[in-house]
Coordinates of C-alpha atoms in Angstrom, one line a residue:
M19 CA 53.4 -58.5 -52.0
S20 CA 54.0 -54.5 -52.0
K21 CA 54.5 -53.0 -48.3
R22 CA 50.7 -51.4 -49.8
S23 CA 48.6 -54.2 -50.0
F24 CA 50.0 -55.3 -46.6
D25 CA 48.7 -51.4 -45.0
L26 CA 45.2 -51.8 -47.2
E27 CA 44.8 -55.5 -46.0
H28 CA 46.2 -54.3 -42.2
I29 CA 43.5 -51.6 -42.4
L30 CA 40.5 -53.3 -43.4
R31 CA 40.8 -56.2 -41.2
T32 CA 41.9 -53.1 -37.9
D33 CA 38.8 -51.6 -39.6
S34 CA 36.1 -54.8 -38.5
E35 CA 38.5 -55.7 -35.0
L36 CA 37.2 -51.3 -34.2
N37 CA 33.6 -52.0 -34.5
N38 CA 33.4 -55.2 -32.2
I39 CA 34.9 -52.4 -29.4
H40 CA 32.0 -50.9 -27.7
D41 CA 34.0 -49.1 -25.1
L42 CA 35.2 -45.2 -26.0
D43 CA 37.5 -45.3 -24.5
L44 CA 39.1 -48.3 -25.5
L45 CA 38.4 -48.1 -28.7
L46 CA 40.1 -44.2 -28.5
E47 CA 43.3 -45.5 -27.1
R48 CA 43.2 -48.5 -30.1
I49 CA 42.9 -45.9 -32.3
L50 CA 45.1 -43.9 -31.5
L51 CA 47.9 -47.2 -31.4
E52 CA 46.0 -48.8 -35.3
S53 CA 47.2 -44.8 -37.1
R54 CA 51.1 -45.0 -35.2
R55 CA 51.4 -48.7 -36.9
V56 CA 49.5 -47.5 -40.1
V57 CA 52.0 -44.8 -40.8
N58 CA 55.2 -46.3 -38.7
A59 CA 54.6 -43.5 -36.6
D60 CA 57.3 -43.5 -33.1
A61 CA 54.2 -41.7 -31.1
G62 CA 51.0 -39.7 -31.3
S63 CA 48.2 -38.7 -29.1
I64 CA 44.8 -38.3 -30.0
Y65 CA 41.6 -35.5 -28.6
V66 CA 38.4 -35.7 -28.8
K67 CA 35.8 -32.1 -29.8
E68 CA 34.2 -30.8 -26.8
G69 CA 32.6 -27.6 -27.7
E70 CA 34.9 -25.5 -29.7
R71 CA 38.4 -27.6 -27.6
L72 CA 39.9 -30.4 -28.0
F73 CA 40.9 -32.7 -25.1
I74 CA 43.5 -35.0 -25.0
R75 CA 42.1 -38.7 -24.2
Y76 CA 45.4 -40.8 -24.8
S77 CA 49.5 -40.1 -26.0
Q78 CA 51.7 -42.8 -26.8
N79 CA 55.6 -42.4 -27.6
N80 CA 57.1 -46.3 -28.3
T81 CA 60.7 -43.8 -27.6
L82 CA 59.6 -42.4 -24.6
Q83 CA 57.9 -45.5 -23.0
S84 CA 60.8 -47.3 -23.7
R85 CA 62.3 -46.0 -20.7
L86 CA 59.5 -47.2 -18.2
P87 CA 59.9 -50.0 -16.4
P88 CA 58.6 -53.1 -18.4
H89 CA 54.3 -52.9 -18.2
Q90 CA 54.3 -49.1 -17.1
K91 CA 52.0 -47.4 -18.9
L92 CA 53.4 -43.6 -19.8
P93 CA 51.9 -40.9 -17.9
Y94 CA 50.7 -37.9 -19.9
N95 CA 49.3 -34.4 -18.7
I96 CA 46.0 -33.8 -19.1
F97 CA 44.5 -30.9 -21.0
S98 CA 42.5 -29.9 -23.9
L99 CA 44.0 -26.8 -26.2
P100 CA 41.2 -24.2 -28.4
I101 CA 40.4 -25.0 -32.4
D102 CA 41.6 -22.3 -34.1
D103 CA 44.6 -21.4 -36.1
K104 CA 47.4 -21.7 -33.2
T105 CA 48.6 -25.1 -33.3
I106 CA 48.6 -27.6 -35.5
S107 CA 46.3 -29.9 -34.5
G108 CA 43.7 -26.9 -33.8
Y109 CA 44.5 -26.2 -37.2
C110 CA 43.8 -29.7 -38.3
A111 CA 40.3 -29.2 -36.8
L112 CA 39.5 -25.9 -37.4
T113 CA 39.4 -26.5 -40.8
G114 CA 38.9 -29.7 -40.8
T115 CA 41.8 -30.5 -43.4
L116 CA 45.3 -33.4 -43.4
I117 CA 48.7 -31.4 -42.3
N118 CA 51.6 -32.9 -42.9
V119 CA 55.2 -31.2 -41.6
P120 CA 58.4 -32.6 -42.6
N121 CA 60.0 -31.0 -39.6
V122 CA 58.4 -29.2 -37.4
Y123 CA 61.3 -27.0 -36.0
A124 CA 61.3 -26.1 -39.9
I125 CA 57.7 -24.7 -40.3
P126 CA 58.1 -21.9 -43.1
P127 CA 57.4 -18.9 -42.1
G128 CA 53.8 -16.9 -43.0
S129 CA 52.1 -20.5 -41.6
P130 CA 49.2 -20.1 -39.8
F131 CA 50.1 -22.4 -36.8
S132 CA 53.2 -22.8 -35.0
F133 CA 54.6 -26.4 -32.7
N134 CA 55.2 -26.1 -29.1
T135 CA 58.8 -27.1 -28.5
S136 CA 57.3 -26.9 -24.7
F137 CA 56.9 -31.4 -24.2
D138 CA 59.5 -31.8 -25.9
K139 CA 61.5 -29.7 -23.9
Q140 CA 60.1 -31.7 -20.3
T141 CA 61.2 -34.9 -21.5
R142 CA 64.0 -34.7 -24.3
Y143 CA 62.0 -36.2 -26.7
K144 CA 62.3 -35.1 -30.6
S145 CA 59.7 -34.0 -32.3
K146 CA 60.5 -33.6 -36.1
S147 CA 58.2 -34.8 -38.7
M148 CA 53.7 -34.6 -37.8
L149 CA 50.7 -35.3 -39.6
A150 CA 47.6 -35.2 -38.3
I151 CA 43.9 -35.7 -39.5
P152 CA 40.3 -35.0 -38.8
L153 CA 37.7 -37.7 -37.7
K154 CA 35.2 -36.6 -39.4
M155 CA 31.9 -37.6 -40.1
V156 CA 30.3 -37.8 -43.7
D157 CA 28.3 -34.9 -42.7
G158 CA 31.8 -32.7 -41.8
T159 CA 31.1 -33.4 -38.1
I160 CA 34.8 -33.3 -36.7
L161 CA 35.0 -35.5 -33.6
G162 CA 38.4 -34.8 -33.1
V163 CA 41.6 -35.1 -34.3
I164 CA 44.7 -37.5 -34.5
Q165 CA 48.2 -36.6 -35.0
V166 CA 50.9 -38.9 -35.0
I167 CA 54.5 -38.4 -34.7
N168 CA 57.7 -39.2 -36.5
A169 CA 57.7 -41.4 -39.0
K170 CA 60.1 -44.1 -38.9
S171 CA 61.5 -46.1 -41.9
L172 CA 61.4 -49.3 -42.8
A173 CA 64.3 -49.0 -45.3
P174 CA 66.9 -51.7 -44.6
S175 CA 69.6 -49.1 -44.9
K176 CA 67.9 -46.3 -42.6
K177 CA 65.9 -48.5 -40.8
G178 CA 64.6 -46.9 -37.7
R179 CA 65.4 -42.8 -39.2
I180 CA 62.9 -40.4 -38.5
I181 CA 61.4 -39.5 -42.1
P182 CA 58.9 -37.4 -43.7
F183 CA 55.5 -38.9 -43.5
T184 CA 54.5 -39.4 -47.8
S185 CA 51.6 -39.2 -50.2
N186 CA 51.6 -43.0 -49.8
D187 CA 51.2 -41.9 -45.5
E188 CA 49.1 -39.4 -45.9
E189 CA 45.9 -41.4 -48.5
L190 CA 46.6 -44.4 -46.0
F191 CA 46.1 -42.3 -42.8
G192 CA 42.8 -41.6 -44.2
H193 CA 41.7 -44.3 -45.3
F194 CA 42.0 -45.1 -42.0
A195 CA 40.6 -41.5 -40.3
S196 CA 37.8 -41.9 -41.7
N197 CA 36.7 -46.1 -40.8
A198 CA 37.8 -45.1 -37.9
A199 CA 35.5 -42.1 -37.3
V200 CA 32.3 -44.2 -38.0
A201 CA 33.8 -46.8 -34.8
L202 CA 34.0 -43.7 -32.9
Q203 CA 30.5 -42.7 -33.9
R204 CA 29.2 -45.5 -32.7
A205 CA 31.3 -46.5 -29.6
R206 CA 29.8 -42.5 -28.5
M207 CA 26.4 -44.0 -29.3
S208 CA 26.4 -46.7 -26.9
R209 CA 28.9 -44.4 -24.2
G210 CA 25.5 -42.0 -24.1
I211 CA 22.9 -44.9 -23.7
M212 CA 25.5 -46.4 -21.0
H213 CA 25.4 -42.8 -19.0
R214 CA 22.1 -42.6 -19.4
M215 CA 21.0 -46.1 -17.1
I216 CA 23.9 -44.5 -15.0
R217 CA 22.2 -41.5 -14.9
M218 CA 18.8 -43.2 -14.1
S219 CA 20.6 -44.7 -10.4
E220 CA 22.1 -41.8 -10.1
L221 CA 18.7 -40.2 -9.3
R222 CA 18.1 -43.2 -6.7
D223 CA 21.8 -43.8 -5.3
P224 CA 23.6 -40.4 -5.5
K225 CA 26.8 -42.2 -4.4
E226 CA 26.4 -43.9 -7.6
T227 CA 27.9 -41.0 -10.3
G228 CA 29.4 -40.8 -13.2
P229 CA 32.3 -40.0 -12.3
H230 CA 32.9 -43.1 -9.9
V231 CA 31.6 -45.8 -12.0
N232 CA 34.0 -44.3 -15.2
R233 CA 36.6 -44.7 -12.3
V234 CA 35.8 -47.5 -11.1
A235 CA 35.9 -49.3 -15.4
G236 CA 39.1 -48.0 -16.3
Y237 CA 40.7 -48.9 -13.1
A238 CA 38.6 -52.5 -13.3
A239 CA 40.2 -52.1 -17.0
E240 CA 43.9 -51.5 -16.5
I241 CA 43.8 -53.9 -13.3
Y242 CA 42.9 -56.7 -16.5
E243 CA 45.1 -55.3 -18.9
H244 CA 48.3 -55.7 -16.5
W245 CA 47.1 -59.1 -14.9
A246 CA 47.1 -60.7 -18.6
V247 CA 50.2 -59.6 -19.8
K248 CA 51.4 -61.6 -16.2
H249 CA 49.3 -64.7 -17.3
D250 CA 50.1 -64.2 -20.7
I251 CA 46.8 -63.8 -22.6
G252 CA 46.6 -63.6 -25.8
E253 CA 46.5 -59.8 -27.2
H254 CA 43.0 -60.5 -29.3
E255 CA 42.2 -62.0 -25.9
A256 CA 43.5 -59.7 -23.9
D257 CA 41.5 -56.7 -25.7
R258 CA 37.6 -59.1 -25.7
F259 CA 37.9 -59.1 -22.6
K260 CA 38.7 -56.0 -20.9
D261 CA 36.5 -54.2 -23.4
L262 CA 33.9 -56.5 -22.0
L263 CA 34.8 -55.8 -18.5
K264 CA 35.1 -51.7 -18.8
Y265 CA 30.9 -51.9 -19.8
S266 CA 30.5 -54.4 -16.7
S267 CA 32.2 -52.7 -13.9
M268 CA 30.2 -49.7 -15.4
L269 CA 26.6 -51.3 -14.1
H270 CA 28.0 -53.4 -10.6
D271 CA 25.6 -51.2 -8.3
V272 CA 22.4 -51.1 -11.3
G273 CA 20.8 -53.7 -8.5
K274 CA 19.8 -50.5 -6.4
V275 CA 17.5 -49.5 -8.5
A276 CA 15.4 -52.1 -6.5
I277 CA 16.1 -51.3 -2.7
S278 CA 13.8 -48.7 -1.3
D279 CA 14.9 -45.3 -0.8
L280 CA 14.1 -46.1 3.1
I281 CA 16.8 -47.4 2.7
L282 CA 19.2 -46.8 0.1
K283 CA 19.0 -43.0 1.3
K284 CA 19.0 -43.6 5.1
P285 CA 22.1 -41.4 6.8
A286 CA 22.8 -43.9 9.6
R287 CA 23.5 -47.0 10.3
F288 CA 21.6 -50.0 8.8
T289 CA 19.5 -52.3 10.8
E290 CA 20.8 -55.9 10.3
E291 CA 17.3 -56.6 8.3
E292 CA 18.3 -53.0 6.5
F293 CA 21.5 -54.9 5.4
K294 CA 20.2 -57.9 4.4
V295 CA 17.9 -55.8 2.0
M296 CA 21.2 -53.3 0.6
Q297 CA 22.8 -57.2 0.2
S298 CA 19.7 -58.4 -2.6
H299 CA 21.7 -55.6 -4.9
T300 CA 23.9 -57.8 -5.8
W301 CA 21.4 -60.9 -6.8
Q302 CA 19.0 -57.5 -7.5
G303 CA 20.7 -56.5 -11.1
C304 CA 22.2 -59.9 -11.7
R305 CA 18.8 -61.0 -12.6
L306 CA 18.8 -58.1 -15.1
F307 CA 21.1 -60.2 -16.8
D308 CA 19.2 -63.1 -16.6
E309 CA 18.4 -63.4 -20.4
P310 CA 22.0 -63.1 -21.7
S311 CA 21.8 -61.9 -25.3
S312 CA 26.2 -61.3 -25.9
E313 CA 28.7 -62.1 -23.7
Y314 CA 27.6 -58.8 -22.0
D315 CA 25.0 -59.8 -20.5
S316 CA 26.8 -62.5 -19.0
L317 CA 29.6 -60.4 -17.0
A318 CA 28.2 -58.1 -16.2
A319 CA 25.6 -60.6 -14.4
Q320 CA 28.6 -62.0 -12.7
V321 CA 29.7 -58.7 -12.2
S322 CA 27.0 -57.7 -10.2
L323 CA 26.0 -60.8 -8.7
T324 CA 30.0 -61.6 -7.1
H325 CA 31.9 -58.4 -6.5
H326 CA 30.7 -58.0 -2.7
C327 CA 32.4 -61.7 -2.9
N328 CA 35.2 -61.7 -0.5
W329 CA 38.7 -63.5 -1.3
D330 CA 38.4 -65.5 2.3
G331 CA 34.4 -66.6 2.2
S332 CA 33.2 -64.0 4.1
G333 CA 31.3 -61.7 1.4
Y334 CA 28.1 -62.2 0.0
P335 CA 25.6 -63.1 -1.4
S336 CA 24.9 -66.4 0.4
R337 CA 26.3 -69.5 -1.7
E338 CA 22.5 -71.2 -2.0
E339 CA 21.7 -67.3 -3.2
I340 CA 24.5 -67.6 -6.3
K341 CA 23.7 -71.2 -6.6
A342 CA 19.5 -70.9 -8.0
L343 CA 20.4 -67.8 -10.2
G344 CA 23.1 -70.1 -12.2
V345 CA 25.4 -67.3 -13.8
V346 CA 29.3 -69.2 -11.5
R347 CA 30.4 -72.6 -11.1
L348 CA 30.7 -73.2 -7.2
D349 CA 32.7 -76.0 -6.1
E350 CA 30.3 -78.6 -4.2
D351 CA 33.1 -78.8 -1.5
E352 CA 33.6 -75.8 -0.3
T353 CA 31.3 -75.2 2.4
A354 CA 32.2 -71.2 3.1
P355 CA 29.5 -68.6 3.2
S356 CA 29.8 -67.6 0.2
L357 CA 32.5 -67.6 -3.2
R358 CA 35.7 -68.1 -2.0
G359 CA 39.4 -67.4 -3.5
R360 CA 39.2 -68.5 -7.6
E361 CA 35.8 -69.4 -6.8
I362 CA 34.8 -65.6 -7.6
P363 CA 34.8 -64.8 -11.0
L364 CA 37.7 -63.0 -12.1
G365 CA 35.4 -59.6 -13.2
G366 CA 34.1 -59.7 -9.6
R367 CA 37.4 -59.9 -7.8
I368 CA 38.6 -57.1 -9.9
T369 CA 35.7 -54.8 -9.7
A370 CA 35.6 -55.1 -5.8
L371 CA 38.7 -53.9 -5.4
A372 CA 38.7 -51.1 -7.7
D373 CA 34.8 -50.1 -6.4
V374 CA 36.0 -50.0 -2.7
Y375 CA 39.3 -48.0 -3.1
D376 CA 37.6 -45.3 -4.9
A377 CA 35.1 -45.8 -2.6
L378 CA 37.8 -45.0 0.5
I379 CA 39.5 -41.9 -1.7
S380 CA 35.9 -40.0 -2.9
R381 CA 34.3 -38.0 -0.6
R382 CA 30.8 -38.7 0.1
V383 CA 27.9 -36.6 1.5
Y384 CA 28.3 -39.8 5.0
K385 CA 32.6 -39.4 4.4
E386 CA 35.5 -37.1 3.7
P387 CA 38.1 -38.7 1.3
W388 CA 40.7 -41.0 2.7
D389 CA 44.5 -39.7 3.0
E390 CA 45.7 -42.1 0.1
D391 CA 48.3 -43.0 2.4
K392 CA 45.8 -44.1 4.9
V393 CA 43.7 -45.7 1.8
L394 CA 46.9 -47.6 0.5
K395 CA 47.2 -49.3 3.7
E396 CA 44.2 -50.3 3.7
I397 CA 44.4 -51.5 0.5
Q398 CA 47.3 -53.4 1.5
G399 CA 45.6 -54.6 5.0
M400 CA 43.0 -57.2 3.2
S401 CA 44.8 -58.8 0.6
G402 CA 44.1 -62.0 1.1
T403 CA 40.9 -61.7 2.8
K404 CA 38.5 -59.2 1.3
F405 CA 40.7 -59.3 -2.0
D406 CA 42.8 -61.5 -3.9
P407 CA 45.9 -61.4 -3.1
E408 CA 47.8 -61.5 -7.2
L409 CA 45.2 -58.6 -8.0
V410 CA 46.2 -56.6 -4.8
Q411 CA 50.1 -56.9 -6.1
T412 CA 49.0 -55.5 -9.5
F413 CA 47.3 -52.8 -8.0
F414 CA 50.1 -51.9 -6.8
E415 CA 52.5 -51.7 -9.8
I416 CA 49.9 -49.8 -12.3
L417 CA 49.2 -47.0 -9.2
P418 CA 50.0 -44.4 -11.7
T419 CA 47.8 -45.5 -14.4
I420 CA 45.3 -45.6 -11.4
Q421 CA 46.1 -42.4 -10.3
R422 CA 45.5 -40.7 -13.2
I423 CA 42.1 -42.7 -14.0
R424 CA 41.3 -40.9 -11.0
D425 CA 42.8 -37.3 -12.2
L426 CA 40.7 -38.3 -15.4
H427 CA 37.0 -37.7 -13.7
P428 CA 36.4 -35.9 -11.0
E429 CA 33.4 -35.5 -9.2
R430 CA 31.2 -32.7 -10.8
E431 CA 30.7 -29.5 -8.8
D432 CA 26.8 -29.1 -6.9

C-alpha cells in the first residue's frame, strides 16, 4: 500500500471519529493532532475566529513535549492576533487560502506576511517549514485556521529531518481541513445548545456561570485523561469517556432549577430544613435524564446524582434516594449513609474535586477568592475523606494544566 493510500484511509477513518466527538474543545485538540499526523508535522497550533481576530485554542510540539516529564502537557500562552496580512495565520484567514512556506526564516522579499521569531527564541525551538489552512465552510465562512510546523521526512535515509511541506501534503491537508470544518460547525452548534441550558441555570443561580461550568468541565476532562493513562486505558476508550465527561460535568448542578429562589438565593446560612431541600438538586438533576437515550444522558444522570457523595460515605443524597433512582449500582453490604469509596461512579468523584476547587479559588457574591496555597492545602487535607486520594494525587500532578484552564475561562465582568 502506498503512503498516499494509507494517508487517505487514515483521513477517512479520522473523519468518522471526529463526527463522534461532541465537545468543542476536545474536537479542536483532536483536529490539531490529526492534522499533524496527516502531514507528519512536528508541531502546530489551531486558532478559532472570533470577530476580526484569531484566538489560539491549542498548541502542540513534539520536540518541546519531549523535554517535559511524562504525561505533563505543554503549556502555551493564551493570545489572539488580528486577521490581516501581517502574519501567516492572519493572512490565511484574511484570504481564505492555503499558505505553504518552505522556510519561515527565508520568506521572499515582497511577501505580505512575516514570521515572528520571538516564540522560537523563548523556547529554543527552530521553526522552518510551515503550512497554514483555513477551516472554511462550504459558503466560505472562516471558522479558524490550522497551522502546522516542521514537516519531518519519512524517507529511511533522511528520517526525522525537517523538510518543506509538499504539494501532496497540501492536497491531503486540504481534504482533511474541509471535513474537520464540518465537524467543528456541528460541535459549535452543540456547544451553543449547552450554553443556553447553562444560561437558564444562571438565571436561577448566579454562582452557576458559564465560565464556572467550563472550568469545571475542563478540570474534570484533564483529571480523567491523566488518570486513564496511569490505568492503561486504551486511547479510544479514554477519548470516548473524556468527551462524555466533559459534557456531563457541565450539567452537574442543573437540578438547581427545581430549587426555590427563597433558598437558592438566600444570602444567609441555610436552616437544616432548607439545606435538605438544597440537597435535593442532586436527585432532581438526575431525574432530568431518567429516560436516557444516549451514553451522555446516562453519565449526566450519574454525575448530577453523585457529585456531592464523599469518599468516606458522609455526603448526600442518601443511599435510599440513590437506590430509588436506579442509575448507580450499590454495594448491598455497605452501611454508610451515602455512597462511599469506589461505589461513587468515577465521573461523580472527578466532578466533585473539580467543582470544589473552582468554588474555593473563585470569587462569589458571598466570599472573596481563597489564596491558591490555601486552596491547595484544603484539597490535600480532604484527600481520603471528601475526595478519592488517587484523584487528589492526579490533580496535583497536572496542576499547571489546571491553572491554564482557569486562566482560559475568566469570569465575565459585570
